Structures are given as structure tokens and as C-alpha cells.
PDB file of C-alpha atoms in Angstrom:
ATOM      1  CA  MET H   1      41.583  76.491  53.627  1.00  0.00           C
ATOM      2  CA  VAL H   2      43.163  73.318  55.038  1.00  0.00           C
ATOM      3  CA  LYS H   3      46.777  74.716  54.589  1.00  0.00           C
ATOM      4  CA  SER H   4      45.799  77.987  56.302  1.00  0.00           C
ATOM      5  CA  TYR H   5      44.549  76.145  59.011  1.00  0.00           C
ATOM      6  CA  ASN H   6      47.673  73.894  59.119  1.00  0.00           C
ATOM      7  CA  VAL H   7      50.030  76.955  59.173  1.00  0.00           C
ATOM      8  CA  ALA H   8      47.803  78.616  62.024  1.00  0.00           C
ATOM      9  CA  GLN H   9      48.168  75.800  64.009  1.00  0.00           C
ATOM     10  CA  GLY H  10      52.101  75.763  63.882  1.00  0.00           C
ATOM     11  CA  LEU H  11      51.968  79.178  64.561  1.00  0.00           C
ATOM     12  CA  ALA H  12      50.017  78.583  67.520  1.00  0.00           C
ATOM     13  CA  LEU H  13      52.728  76.036  68.623  1.00  0.00           C
ATOM     14  CA  ALA H  14      55.400  78.586  67.983  1.00  0.00           C
ATOM     15  CA  ALA H  15      53.455  81.113  70.470  1.00  0.00           C
ATOM     16  CA  GLY H  16      53.030  78.283  73.066  1.00  0.00           C
ATOM     17  CA  CYS H  17      56.614  77.115  73.165  1.00  0.00           C
ATOM     18  CA  ALA H  18      58.001  80.475  73.341  1.00  0.00           C
ATOM     19  CA  PHE H  19      55.792  81.433  76.482  1.00  0.00           C
ATOM     20  CA  THR H  20      56.814  78.192  77.908  1.00  0.00           C
ATOM     21  CA  ALA H  21      60.507  78.219  77.234  1.00  0.00           C
ATOM     22  CA  SER H  22      61.066  81.799  78.425  1.00  0.00           C
ATOM     23  CA  PRO H  23      61.422  82.434  82.171  1.00  0.00           C
ATOM     24  CA  GLY H  24      61.126  86.208  81.645  1.00  0.00           C
ATOM     25  CA  LEU H  25      57.632  86.133  79.851  1.00  0.00           C
ATOM     26  CA  SER H  26      54.588  86.279  81.854  1.00  0.00           C
ATOM     27  CA  PHE H  27      50.980  87.419  81.867  1.00  0.00           C
ATOM     28  CA  VAL H  28      50.172  90.316  84.163  1.00  0.00           C
ATOM     29  CA  ALA H  29      46.957  91.978  85.115  1.00  0.00           C
ATOM     30  CA  VAL H  30      46.631  95.485  83.677  1.00  0.00           C
ATOM     31  CA  GLY H  31      46.129  98.173  86.277  1.00  0.00           C
ATOM     32  CA  ARG H  32      44.664 101.590  86.136  1.00  0.00           C
ATOM     33  CA  GLN H  33      46.296 104.073  84.147  1.00  0.00           C
ATOM     34  CA  GLY H  34      49.195 105.880  86.116  1.00  0.00           C
ATOM     35  CA  ALA H  35      48.935 103.151  88.968  1.00  0.00           C
ATOM     36  CA  THR H  36      52.422 102.506  90.720  1.00  0.00           C
ATOM     37  CA  PRO H  37      53.531  99.185  90.273  1.00  0.00           C
ATOM     38  CA  GLY H  38      53.567  96.990  93.362  1.00  0.00           C
ATOM     39  CA  PRO H  39      56.387  95.682  95.486  1.00  0.00           C
ATOM     40  CA  SER H  40      56.635  92.362  93.668  1.00  0.00           C
ATOM     41  CA  VAL H  41      57.501  94.299  90.491  1.00  0.00           C
ATOM     42  CA  GLN H  42      60.274  96.670  91.852  1.00  0.00           C
ATOM     43  CA  GLN H  43      61.689  94.414  94.433  1.00  0.00           C
ATOM     44  CA  GLY H  44      65.354  93.823  94.194  1.00  0.00           C
ATOM     45  CA  LEU H  45      65.923  97.442  92.431  1.00  0.00           C
ATOM     46  CA  PRO H  46      67.166 100.449  93.619  1.00  0.00           C
ATOM     47  CA  VAL H  47      64.833 103.196  94.187  1.00  0.00           C
ATOM     48  CA  GLY H  48      64.432 105.269  90.960  1.00  0.00           C
ATOM     49  CA  GLN H  49      65.989 102.599  88.674  1.00  0.00           C
ATOM     50  CA  SER H  50      63.442 101.207  86.085  1.00  0.00           C
ATOM     51  CA  PRO H  51      63.737  97.845  84.950  1.00  0.00           C
ATOM     52  CA  MET H  52      65.702  96.837  82.393  1.00  0.00           C
ATOM     53  CA  PRO H  53      63.984  95.483  79.253  1.00  0.00           C
ATOM     54  CA  GLN H  54      63.893  91.719  79.091  1.00  0.00           C
ATOM     55  CA  GLN H  55      66.024  90.183  76.378  1.00  0.00           C
ATOM     56  CA  PRO H  56      64.643  87.329  74.729  1.00  0.00           C
ATOM     57  CA  SER H  57      66.211  84.444  75.760  1.00  0.00           C
ATOM     58  CA  LEU H  58      67.827  81.496  73.702  1.00  0.00           C
ATOM     59  CA  ALA H  59      64.950  79.252  74.822  1.00  0.00           C
ATOM     60  CA  ALA H  60      62.308  81.576  73.705  1.00  0.00           C
ATOM     61  CA  VAL H  61      63.809  81.941  70.364  1.00  0.00           C
ATOM     62  CA  ALA H  62      64.422  78.039  69.949  1.00  0.00           C
ATOM     63  CA  GLY H  63      60.673  77.794  70.985  1.00  0.00           C
ATOM     64  CA  VAL H  64      59.607  79.919  67.954  1.00  0.00           C
ATOM     65  CA  ALA H  65      61.758  78.066  65.539  1.00  0.00           C
ATOM     66  CA  CYS H  66      60.252  74.841  66.873  1.00  0.00           C
ATOM     67  CA  GLY H  67      56.982  76.074  66.387  1.00  0.00           C
ATOM     68  CA  LEU H  68      57.354  77.316  62.690  1.00  0.00           C
ATOM     69  CA  LEU H  69      58.978  73.918  62.124  1.00  0.00           C
ATOM     70  CA  ALA H  70      56.043  72.291  63.428  1.00  0.00           C
ATOM     71  CA  ALA H  71      53.693  74.418  61.090  1.00  0.00           C
ATOM     72  CA  GLY H  72      55.869  73.316  58.156  1.00  0.00           C
ATOM     73  CA  SER H  73      55.723  69.735  59.195  1.00  0.00           C
ATOM     74  CA  VAL H  74      51.917  69.799  60.008  1.00  0.00           C
ATOM     75  CA  SER H  75      51.071  71.487  56.480  1.00  0.00           C
ATOM     76  CA  ALA H  76      53.262  68.995  54.667  1.00  0.00           C
ATOM     77  CA  ALA H  77      51.761  65.824  56.300  1.00  0.00           C
ATOM     78  CA  GLY H  78      48.170  67.445  55.505  1.00  0.00           C
ATOM     79  CA  THR H  79      49.367  67.562  51.844  1.00  0.00           C
ATOM     80  CA  THR H  80      50.663  64.323  51.854  1.00  0.00           C
ATOM     81  CA  ARG H  81      47.787  62.769  53.442  1.00  0.00           C
ATOM     82  CA  ARG H  82      45.605  64.046  50.708  1.00  0.00           C
ATOM     83  CA  ARG H  83      47.789  63.338  48.040  1.00  0.00           C
ATOM     84  CA  THR H  84      47.457  59.658  49.019  1.00  0.00           C
ATOM     85  CA  ILE H  85      43.792  59.489  48.900  1.00  0.00           C
ATOM     86  CA  ALA H  86      42.910  57.534  45.771  1.00  0.00           C
ATOM     87  CA  ALA H  87      40.233  59.032  43.548  1.00  0.00           C
ATOM     88  CA  LYS H  88      40.354  56.254  41.044  1.00  0.00           C
ATOM     89  CA  ALA H  89      40.458  52.267  41.435  1.00  0.00           C
ATOM     90  CA  SER H  90      43.713  50.960  40.001  1.00  0.00           C
ATOM     91  CA  ALA H  91      43.083  48.762  36.809  1.00  0.00           C
ATOM     92  CA  ASP H  92      45.583  45.857  38.210  1.00  0.00           C
ATOM     93  CA  PHE H  93      43.494  45.277  41.312  1.00  0.00           C
ATOM     94  CA  ALA H  94      39.991  43.493  40.603  1.00  0.00           C
ATOM     95  CA  GLY H  95      39.937  44.903  37.070  1.00  0.00           C
ATOM     96  CA  GLY H  96      39.490  48.536  38.426  1.00  0.00           C
ATOM     97  CA  LEU H  97      36.126  47.670  40.161  1.00  0.00           C
ATOM     98  CA  VAL H  98      34.896  50.443  42.181  1.00  0.00           C
ATOM     99  CA  GLY H  99      35.203  50.127  45.681  1.00  0.00           C
ATOM    100  CA  SER H 100      38.797  50.462  46.486  1.00  0.00           C
ATOM    101  CA  GLU H 101      38.942  54.121  46.430  1.00  0.00           C
ATOM    102  CA  TYR H 102      38.373  57.088  48.755  1.00  0.00           C
ATOM    103  CA  HIS H 103      39.443  55.421  51.876  1.00  0.00           C
ATOM    104  CA  GLY H 104      41.648  58.255  53.296  1.00  0.00           C
ATOM    105  CA  TRP H 105      45.019  56.460  53.054  1.00  0.00           C
ATOM    106  CA  GLY H 106      45.429  55.013  49.431  1.00  0.00           C
ATOM    107  CA  GLU H 107      43.331  52.080  48.142  1.00  0.00           C
ATOM    108  CA  TYR H 108      41.777  49.739  50.203  1.00  0.00           C
ATOM    109  CA  GLN H 109      42.796  46.606  48.167  1.00  0.00           C
ATOM    110  CA  TRP H 110      41.792  43.761  50.342  1.00  0.00           C
ATOM    111  CA  ASP H 111      41.627  40.340  48.865  1.00  0.00           C
ATOM    112  CA  PRO H 112      43.368  37.960  51.259  1.00  0.00           C
ATOM    113  CA  LEU H 113      42.390  34.784  49.027  1.00  0.00           C
ATOM    114  CA  GLU H 114      43.302  36.452  45.952  1.00  0.00           C
ATOM    115  CA  ILE H 115      39.906  35.512  44.587  1.00  0.00           C
ATOM    116  CA  SER H 116      40.018  38.351  42.167  1.00  0.00           C
ATOM    117  CA  LYS H 117      43.244  37.107  40.799  1.00  0.00           C
ATOM    118  CA  LYS H 118      42.400  33.563  40.615  1.00  0.00           C
ATOM    119  CA  TYR H 119      38.847  34.128  39.180  1.00  0.00           C
ATOM    120  CA  PRO H 120      38.724  37.268  37.364  1.00  0.00           C
ATOM    121  CA  GLN H 121      36.066  35.946  34.905  1.00  0.00           C
ATOM    122  CA  HIS H 122      33.528  35.840  37.998  1.00  0.00           C
ATOM    123  CA  LEU H 123      34.219  39.311  39.020  1.00  0.00           C
ATOM    124  CA  PRO H 124      30.863  40.531  37.472  1.00  0.00           C
ATOM    125  CA  TRP H 125      28.830  38.027  38.836  1.00  0.00           C
ATOM    126  CA  TYR H 126      30.409  38.550  42.534  1.00  0.00           C
ATOM    127  CA  ARG H 127      29.621  42.348  42.351  1.00  0.00           C
ATOM    128  CA  GLU H 128      26.219  41.646  41.199  1.00  0.00           C
ATOM    129  CA  ALA H 129      25.660  39.251  44.127  1.00  0.00           C
ATOM    130  CA  GLU H 130      27.360  41.589  46.613  1.00  0.00           C
ATOM    131  CA  LEU H 131      24.974  44.531  45.541  1.00  0.00           C
ATOM    132  CA  LYS H 132      21.688  42.652  45.486  1.00  0.00           C
ATOM    133  CA  HIS H 133      22.494  41.104  49.061  1.00  0.00           C
ATOM    134  CA  GLY H 134      23.691  44.678  50.296  1.00  0.00           C
ATOM    135  CA  ARG H 135      20.297  46.074  48.978  1.00  0.00           C
ATOM    136  CA  VAL H 136      17.999  43.270  50.235  1.00  0.00           C
ATOM    137  CA  ALA H 137      20.074  43.505  53.750  1.00  0.00           C
ATOM    138  CA  MET H 138      19.284  47.327  53.812  1.00  0.00           C
ATOM    139  CA  LEU H 139      15.722  46.818  53.361  1.00  0.00           C
ATOM    140  CA  ALA H 140      15.582  43.846  55.886  1.00  0.00           C
ATOM    141  CA  MET H 141      17.284  46.150  58.451  1.00  0.00           C
ATOM    142  CA  LEU H 142      14.325  48.442  58.251  1.00  0.00           C
ATOM    143  CA  GLY H 143      11.907  45.646  57.994  1.00  0.00           C
ATOM    144  CA  LEU H 144      13.234  44.418  61.398  1.00  0.00           C
ATOM    145  CA  VAL H 145      13.019  47.738  63.316  1.00  0.00           C
ATOM    146  CA  VAL H 146      10.203  49.630  61.402  1.00  0.00           C
ATOM    147  CA  PRO H 147       7.541  47.293  62.244  1.00  0.00           C
ATOM    148  CA  ASP H 148       7.869  47.571  65.962  1.00  0.00           C
ATOM    149  CA  PHE H 149       6.794  51.251  65.834  1.00  0.00           C
ATOM    150  CA  VAL H 150       4.623  51.336  62.518  1.00  0.00           C
ATOM    151  CA  ARG H 151       2.620  48.818  60.985  1.00  0.00           C
ATOM    152  CA  ILE H 152       1.072  48.574  57.383  1.00  0.00           C
ATOM    153  CA  PRO H 153      -2.526  49.435  57.668  1.00  0.00           C
ATOM    154  CA  ALA H 154      -3.911  46.088  56.945  1.00  0.00           C
ATOM    155  CA  PRO H 155      -5.560  43.169  58.941  1.00  0.00           C
ATOM    156  CA  ASP H 156      -2.469  40.529  57.797  1.00  0.00           C
ATOM    157  CA  PHE H 157      -0.093  42.655  59.819  1.00  0.00           C
ATOM    158  CA  GLU H 158      -1.948  44.225  62.862  1.00  0.00           C
ATOM    159  CA  ALA H 159      -1.225  40.999  64.895  1.00  0.00           C
ATOM    160  CA  ALA H 160       0.951  41.846  68.046  1.00  0.00           C
ATOM    161  CA  ASP H 161       2.501  38.375  68.017  1.00  0.00           C
ATOM    162  CA  LEU H 162       3.853  38.703  64.645  1.00  0.00           C
ATOM    163  CA  ASP H 163       7.687  39.129  64.738  1.00  0.00           C
ATOM    164  CA  PHE H 164      10.516  37.969  62.028  1.00  0.00           C
ATOM    165  CA  VAL H 165      10.596  34.645  63.510  1.00  0.00           C
ATOM    166  CA  ASN H 166       7.174  33.565  62.741  1.00  0.00           C
ATOM    167  CA  ALA H 167       6.130  36.135  59.883  1.00  0.00           C
ATOM    168  CA  HIS H 168       7.031  33.676  57.140  1.00  0.00           C
ATOM    169  CA  ASN H 169       4.619  30.911  58.188  1.00  0.00           C
ATOM    170  CA  LYS H 170       1.805  33.177  59.546  1.00  0.00           C
ATOM    171  CA  LEU H 171       1.798  35.187  56.256  1.00  0.00           C
ATOM    172  CA  ILE H 172       1.284  32.254  53.957  1.00  0.00           C
ATOM    173  CA  TYR H 173      -2.047  30.904  54.177  1.00  0.00           C
ATOM    174  CA  GLY H 174      -1.912  28.384  51.418  1.00  0.00           C
ATOM    175  CA  PRO H 175      -0.669  27.869  47.825  1.00  0.00           C
ATOM    176  CA  GLY H 176      -0.834  31.434  46.078  1.00  0.00           C
ATOM    177  CA  GLN H 177      -2.379  32.915  49.347  1.00  0.00           C
ATOM    178  CA  GLY H 178      -0.981  35.597  51.660  1.00  0.00           C
ATOM    179  CA  PRO H 179       1.402  38.330  51.805  1.00  0.00           C
ATOM    180  CA  MET H 180       4.428  36.365  51.474  1.00  0.00           C
ATOM    181  CA  TRP H 181       3.265  35.354  47.806  1.00  0.00           C
ATOM    182  CA  TRP H 182       2.675  39.025  47.043  1.00  0.00           C
ATOM    183  CA  LEU H 183       6.531  39.378  47.763  1.00  0.00           C
ATOM    184  CA  LEU H 184       7.382  36.497  45.900  1.00  0.00           C
ATOM    185  CA  VAL H 185       5.827  38.048  42.826  1.00  0.00           C
ATOM    186  CA  PHE H 186       7.291  41.150  43.512  1.00  0.00           C
ATOM    187  CA  CYS H 187      10.843  39.675  43.774  1.00  0.00           C
ATOM    188  CA  GLY H 188      10.068  37.533  40.297  1.00  0.00           C
ATOM    189  CA  VAL H 189       9.196  40.487  38.245  1.00  0.00           C
ATOM    190  CA  ILE H 190      12.407  42.345  39.350  1.00  0.00           C
ATOM    191  CA  GLU H 191      14.330  39.212  38.593  1.00  0.00           C
ATOM    192  CA  SER H 192      12.713  38.621  35.370  1.00  0.00           C
ATOM    193  CA  LEU H 193      13.614  42.087  34.079  1.00  0.00           C
ATOM    194  CA  ARG H 194      17.192  41.506  34.895  1.00  0.00           C
ATOM    195  CA  PHE H 195      17.149  38.332  33.093  1.00  0.00           C
ATOM    196  CA  LYS H 196      15.726  40.197  30.016  1.00  0.00           C
ATOM    197  CA  ASP H 197      18.603  42.453  30.245  1.00  0.00           C
ATOM    198  CA  LEU H 198      21.296  39.859  30.683  1.00  0.00           C
ATOM    199  CA  GLY H 199      20.115  36.674  29.350  1.00  0.00           C
ATOM    200  CA  LEU H 200      18.976  33.695  31.228  1.00  0.00           C
ATOM    201  CA  ASP H 201      22.982  32.906  31.652  1.00  0.00           C
ATOM    202  CA  PHE H 202      23.671  36.209  32.590  1.00  0.00           C
ATOM    203  CA  GLY H 203      26.163  36.232  29.522  1.00  0.00           C
ATOM    204  CA  LYS H 204      25.643  40.050  29.154  1.00  0.00           C
ATOM    205  CA  LEU H 205      27.027  40.987  32.764  1.00  0.00           C
ATOM    206  CA  THR H 206      30.131  42.813  32.666  1.00  0.00           C
ATOM    207  CA  LEU H 207      31.912  44.875  35.748  1.00  0.00           C
ATOM    208  CA  GLU H 208      30.219  48.098  33.846  1.00  0.00           C
ATOM    209  CA  ASN H 209      26.530  47.181  34.289  1.00  0.00           C
ATOM    210  CA  ALA H 210      26.942  44.768  37.425  1.00  0.00           C
ATOM    211  CA  GLY H 211      24.221  45.532  39.657  1.00  0.00           C
ATOM    212  CA  ASP H 212      23.118  48.407  37.729  1.00  0.00           C
ATOM    213  CA  LEU H 213      19.175  48.030  37.635  1.00  0.00           C
ATOM    214  CA  ASN H 214      18.762  51.373  35.377  1.00  0.00           C
ATOM    215  CA  PHE H 215      16.878  52.599  38.364  1.00  0.00           C
ATOM    216  CA  GLY H 216      16.933  55.902  40.096  1.00  0.00           C
ATOM    217  CA  LYS H 217      19.927  57.435  37.999  1.00  0.00           C
ATOM    218  CA  GLY H 218      18.432  60.666  37.977  1.00  0.00           C
ATOM    219  CA  PHE H 219      19.156  61.206  41.672  1.00  0.00           C
ATOM    220  CA  LEU H 220      22.936  60.486  40.944  1.00  0.00           C
ATOM    221  CA  PRO H 221      25.385  63.452  40.888  1.00  0.00           C
ATOM    222  CA  LYS H 222      26.297  64.802  37.529  1.00  0.00           C
ATOM    223  CA  THR H 223      30.058  64.384  37.747  1.00  0.00           C
ATOM    224  CA  GLU H 224      31.977  61.098  37.416  1.00  0.00           C
ATOM    225  CA  GLU H 225      33.526  61.498  40.728  1.00  0.00           C
ATOM    226  CA  GLY H 226      30.299  62.151  42.423  1.00  0.00           C
ATOM    227  CA  VAL H 227      28.834  58.955  40.800  1.00  0.00           C
ATOM    228  CA  VAL H 228      31.898  56.782  42.157  1.00  0.00           C
ATOM    229  CA  GLN H 229      31.405  58.092  45.616  1.00  0.00           C
ATOM    230  CA  MET H 230      27.672  57.220  45.537  1.00  0.00           C
ATOM    231  CA  LYS H 231      28.424  53.671  44.441  1.00  0.00           C
ATOM    232  CA  ILE H 232      31.166  53.437  47.094  1.00  0.00           C
ATOM    233  CA  LYS H 233      28.507  54.589  49.798  1.00  0.00           C
ATOM    234  CA  GLU H 234      26.006  51.978  48.460  1.00  0.00           C
ATOM    235  CA  LEU H 235      28.717  49.230  48.998  1.00  0.00           C
ATOM    236  CA  LYS H 236      29.709  50.232  52.532  1.00  0.00           C
ATOM    237  CA  ASN H 237      26.349  50.642  53.572  1.00  0.00           C
ATOM    238  CA  GLY H 238      25.213  47.182  52.083  1.00  0.00           C
ATOM    239  CA  ARG H 239      28.218  45.595  53.759  1.00  0.00           C
ATOM    240  CA  LEU H 240      27.243  47.034  57.104  1.00  0.00           C
ATOM    241  CA  ALA H 241      23.808  46.072  56.579  1.00  0.00           C
ATOM    242  CA  MET H 242      24.591  42.534  56.073  1.00  0.00           C
ATOM    243  CA  LEU H 243      26.468  42.214  59.114  1.00  0.00           C
ATOM    244  CA  ALA H 244      23.779  44.130  61.076  1.00  0.00           C
ATOM    245  CA  VAL H 245      21.129  41.955  59.939  1.00  0.00           C
ATOM    246  CA  SER H 246      23.099  38.709  60.652  1.00  0.00           C
ATOM    247  CA  GLY H 247      23.890  40.136  64.180  1.00  0.00           C
ATOM    248  CA  CYS H 248      20.023  40.834  64.766  1.00  0.00           C
ATOM    249  CA  LEU H 249      18.834  37.790  63.583  1.00  0.00           C
ATOM    250  CA  THR H 250      21.100  35.726  65.543  1.00  0.00           C
ATOM    251  CA  GLN H 251      20.878  37.688  68.864  1.00  0.00           C
ATOM    252  CA  GLY H 252      17.163  37.814  68.578  1.00  0.00           C
ATOM    253  CA  VAL H 253      16.781  33.777  68.073  1.00  0.00           C
ATOM    254  CA  VAL H 254      19.576  33.142  70.671  1.00  0.00           C
ATOM    255  CA  PHE H 255      18.092  35.465  73.236  1.00  0.00           C
ATOM    256  CA  ASN H 256      14.530  35.022  72.454  1.00  0.00           C
ATOM    257  CA  ALA H 257      14.087  38.726  71.931  1.00  0.00           C
ATOM    258  CA  HIS H 258      12.137  39.172  68.671  1.00  0.00           C
ATOM    259  CA  HIS H 259      11.733  42.655  68.885  1.00  0.00           C
ATOM    260  CA  PHE H 260      14.007  45.807  68.484  1.00  0.00           C
ATOM    261  CA  PRO H 261      16.630  46.227  70.042  1.00  0.00           C
ATOM    262  CA  PHE H 262      16.842  42.174  70.192  1.00  0.00           C
ATOM    263  CA  THR H 263      18.247  42.301  73.874  1.00  0.00           C
ATOM    264  CA  GLY H 264      15.338  40.756  75.835  1.00  0.00           C
TER     265      GLY H 264
END
């Protein structure tokens, strides 16, 4: 389909070049059948003499040739671009860690400080931390925006002056009391399960199981390529969320705008 589209593009270019280059080709209005051509058509010709057929000019032929060349070039460029899309991460970059492929033009091997080369033994920990921070940031972004429109139907969360700046202190009523403690218990359960799987020193952590909480796998695509693409989407959304949350928190505090869209 893409190849056919590229060829069609080139043929359109050819037609355009031909019509532009040839002075003898033009669009004219079609009159009624049997109508006599107007003076503008027969001007300069002896009476009774029909116009000679217009011979294709050299410019028109050159235009068609240029267009066909463009068709081949566009098609070849599209093929080359598709071929350079990396569908699998290189094993020599970050241990083949998912995240450098499917970026349009080759691999996105961005590591200016060469941390992956200097500390390869820490790569599983870096990926575990990146995924955890990205997931928390995505949830935090929801927590920054959604409460301005919808609140949890409980007395603790109904106060109009409750925002992201004072929520921590206002939702702790004392030792072990308040919604913030509920959140701490929830996070503690998840971390305890992670310690159970990987050990207290995370000694069982590898590049393969980094960030894998063994949760929601039933929603993943059934092909290996689809799973890799979903992992990359999570990485990108998590990275974007970390930047977005940082910007919202900073802007909200600096401009004293504690509610969405944090512009005062």
C-alpha cells in the first residue's frame, strides 16, 4: 500500500511537470456539441485551415521523465526509511534493554554519559527505578488534575481548600491516622511483594524481570513484537509524566496556582 502510494505520488509529479513545462498544453472549457470555436482559437490561421496537432515539446517530455524519476526516488526513500526502523534493540547497547528501538530512524541509543558502559551491573536496577518512577508519575499526574473535577466521596477529601501543596499535612491526623497512612500501607504491600520475589537485596533482579510486577499480563498483545511496543509505550509515557509532574508542581508553587491548569 505504501509503495503504491509513493508511485502514485511520482506519477502525479510527472503530470504536473508536463503540464507546467509545455506551453502548448492548457485546460479549455468544453462547449456544446457542434459549436464553432471562438476567434481566440482560430486567430492567425487562414480561413478553412484546421489547427495542426500540437507536437509534444521537449520540455513536456523532460517533465514526464522528471516525474517518473521522482516516483522511483520517493518509493526508494520510503523503502529505505522503513528498513532503518529498528525492530529489536542491539545487544551491544545497554545489554539489549528494551527502549532503543521503534523510533523511526534506526535505534535511539542515547547515553551521553555512557553510564550503561561504565556500570552494566546496575542496568537492571536503573530500569526498575525508571519504570517505578514513571508509573508513580503517571498516577501523580492523574492525582493533580482529576480532583479538580471529581473527588472521592468521603468527608476527608471534600474540603475545597485541599490541594497538592497541603494534602500531605491535612490528611495525616496523627500516628497511624488519616488517608496518608492508608496510602503508605498500600505502597508497603506492593514493595513487600517485590522484596519477596527478588530478595531483600534485590539479588534476583535481572534485565528480563526489571519492573515486572507480574500484573496485568493478560492485556498484553500475543506477539513478541507487540509486547516490545507496549513496553516502549510505557517507558515513553512514564518519562513524559515525570517531566509533566515536575513542571506542574514547580509552576504551581512558583505562581501560587495550586489547581489545574496551574497558571494562576
